[in-house]
Coordinates of C-alpha atoms in Angstrom, one line a residue:
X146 CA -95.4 73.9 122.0
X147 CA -99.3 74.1 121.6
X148 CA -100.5 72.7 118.4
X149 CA -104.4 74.1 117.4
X150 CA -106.2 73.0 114.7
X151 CA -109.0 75.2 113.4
X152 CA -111.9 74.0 111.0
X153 CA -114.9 75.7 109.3
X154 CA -117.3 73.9 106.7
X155 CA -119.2 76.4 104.3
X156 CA -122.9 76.5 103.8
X157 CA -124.4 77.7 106.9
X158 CA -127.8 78.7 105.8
X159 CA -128.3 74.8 105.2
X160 CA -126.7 73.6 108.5
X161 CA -130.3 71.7 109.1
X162 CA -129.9 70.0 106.0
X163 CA -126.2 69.2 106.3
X164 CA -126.9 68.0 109.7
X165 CA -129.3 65.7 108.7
X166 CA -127.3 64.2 106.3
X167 CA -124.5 64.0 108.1
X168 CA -126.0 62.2 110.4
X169 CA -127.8 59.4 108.0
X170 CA -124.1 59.1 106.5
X171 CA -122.5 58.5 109.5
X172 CA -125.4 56.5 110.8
X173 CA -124.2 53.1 112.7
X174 CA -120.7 53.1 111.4
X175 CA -117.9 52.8 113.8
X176 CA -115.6 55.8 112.3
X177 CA -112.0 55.3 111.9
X178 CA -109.2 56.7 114.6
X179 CA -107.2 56.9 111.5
X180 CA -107.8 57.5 108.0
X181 CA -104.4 56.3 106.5
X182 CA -105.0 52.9 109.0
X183 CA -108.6 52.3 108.1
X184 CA -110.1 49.8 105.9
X185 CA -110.1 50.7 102.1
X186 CA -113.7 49.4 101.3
X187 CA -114.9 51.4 104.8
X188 CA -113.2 54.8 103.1
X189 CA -114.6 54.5 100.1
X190 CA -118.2 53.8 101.9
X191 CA -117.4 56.9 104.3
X192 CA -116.9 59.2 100.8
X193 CA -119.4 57.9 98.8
X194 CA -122.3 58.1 102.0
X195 CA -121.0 61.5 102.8
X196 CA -121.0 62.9 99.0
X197 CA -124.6 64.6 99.4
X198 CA -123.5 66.4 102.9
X199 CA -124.0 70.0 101.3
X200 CA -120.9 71.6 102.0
X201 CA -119.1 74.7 100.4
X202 CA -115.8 74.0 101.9
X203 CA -113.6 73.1 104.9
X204 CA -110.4 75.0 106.3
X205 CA -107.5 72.6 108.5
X206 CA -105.2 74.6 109.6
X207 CA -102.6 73.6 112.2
X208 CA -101.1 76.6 114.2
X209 CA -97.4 75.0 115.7
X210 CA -96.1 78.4 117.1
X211 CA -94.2 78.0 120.5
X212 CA -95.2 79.2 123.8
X213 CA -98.4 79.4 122.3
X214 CA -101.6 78.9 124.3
X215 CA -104.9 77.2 122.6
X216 CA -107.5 79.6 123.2
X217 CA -104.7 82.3 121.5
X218 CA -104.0 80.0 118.6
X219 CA -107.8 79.2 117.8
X220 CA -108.1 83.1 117.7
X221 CA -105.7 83.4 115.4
X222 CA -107.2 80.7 113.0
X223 CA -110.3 82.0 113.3
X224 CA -108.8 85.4 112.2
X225 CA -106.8 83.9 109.6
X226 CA -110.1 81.9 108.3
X227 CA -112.3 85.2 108.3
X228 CA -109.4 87.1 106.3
X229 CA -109.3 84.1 103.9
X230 CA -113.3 83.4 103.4
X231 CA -114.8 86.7 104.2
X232 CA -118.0 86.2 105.3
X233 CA -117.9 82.6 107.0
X234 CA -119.3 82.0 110.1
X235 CA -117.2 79.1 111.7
X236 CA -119.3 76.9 114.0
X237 CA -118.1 77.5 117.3
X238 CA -116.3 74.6 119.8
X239 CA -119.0 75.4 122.3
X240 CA -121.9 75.8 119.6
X241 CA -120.7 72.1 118.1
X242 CA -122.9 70.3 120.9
X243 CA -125.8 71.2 118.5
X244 CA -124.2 69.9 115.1
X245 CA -123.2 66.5 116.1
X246 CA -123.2 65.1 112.9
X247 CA -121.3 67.9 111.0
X248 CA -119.0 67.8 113.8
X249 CA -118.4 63.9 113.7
X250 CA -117.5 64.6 109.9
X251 CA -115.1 67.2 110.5
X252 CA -113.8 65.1 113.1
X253 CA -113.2 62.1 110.6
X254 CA -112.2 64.7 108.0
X255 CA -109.1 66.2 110.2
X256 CA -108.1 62.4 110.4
X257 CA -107.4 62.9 106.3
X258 CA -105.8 66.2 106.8
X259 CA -103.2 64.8 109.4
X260 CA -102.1 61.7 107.0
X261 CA -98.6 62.3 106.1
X262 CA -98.2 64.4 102.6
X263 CA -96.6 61.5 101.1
X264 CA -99.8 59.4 100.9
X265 CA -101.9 59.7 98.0
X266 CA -105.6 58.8 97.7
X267 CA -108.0 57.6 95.2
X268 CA -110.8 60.2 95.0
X269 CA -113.1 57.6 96.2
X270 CA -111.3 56.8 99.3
X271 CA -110.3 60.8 99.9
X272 CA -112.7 62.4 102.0
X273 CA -111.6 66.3 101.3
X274 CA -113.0 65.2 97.3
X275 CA -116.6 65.9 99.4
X276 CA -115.8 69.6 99.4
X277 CA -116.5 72.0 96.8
X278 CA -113.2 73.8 97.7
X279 CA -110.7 73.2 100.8
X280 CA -107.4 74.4 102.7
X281 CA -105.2 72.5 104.1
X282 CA -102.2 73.9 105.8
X283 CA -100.5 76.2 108.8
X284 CA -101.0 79.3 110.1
X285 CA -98.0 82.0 108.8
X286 CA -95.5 82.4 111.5
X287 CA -95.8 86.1 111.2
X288 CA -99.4 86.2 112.6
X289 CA -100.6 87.5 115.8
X290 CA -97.2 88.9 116.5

């Protein structure tokens, strides 16, 4: 079973901007290899320093279909993403060499959107509150066939 995961955050005409203060957010912290596991007071300081990271939105979606391969599942959530935001312009896995900031933060953002549903965060300690709007689920099982 291949298991993709697909992310887009919105406001590309200030991707200069966003990267910038991505990076002065993200600046010297060691970043969590898990959201749920990581220290309370570092969440909060994660939300709070990333807050002014202009962002429109993010999309996590997971794509779990069997006998799927990745490069066929990213398609589809890229598809999927278009159909739901028309007009987006996802950054690219091979284009995220030049965003390292942005892509650090959607890194530690997927970390969120893989805690188990159960677990309910304070708005200060939840790092999807940063977004003006976001998606979090899978792909329909119906696509792409």
């Amino acid at each position: 079973m291949t298991s993709a995961a697909c992310q887009a955050m919105g406001a590309p005409d200030r991707l200069t901007e966003a990267e910038e203060k991505a990076a002065a957010a993200l600046a010297g912290l060691a970043l969590p290899a898990s959201w749920e596991d990581a220290d309370p007071t570092l969440r909060r300081h994660l939300v709070a320093a990333c807050r002014p990271v202009p962002t429109a939105g993010l999309w996590h979606v997971t794509d779990n279909r069997p006998a799927l391969d990745e490069d066929r599942a990213r398609h589809d959530c890229l598809r999927a993403l278009t159909a739901e935001w028309p007009g987006s312009e996802p950054v690219l896995t091979e284009e995220a060499d030049r965003l390292p900031a942005l892509t650090a933060l959607v890194r530690l953002t997927a970390l969120v959107c893989w805690m188990p549903p159960g677990v309910w965060l304070e708005a200060e300690e939840d790092l999807l509150d940063i977004y003006d709007t976001y998606t979090v689920g899978t792909l329909p099982q119906q696509l792409g066939r």
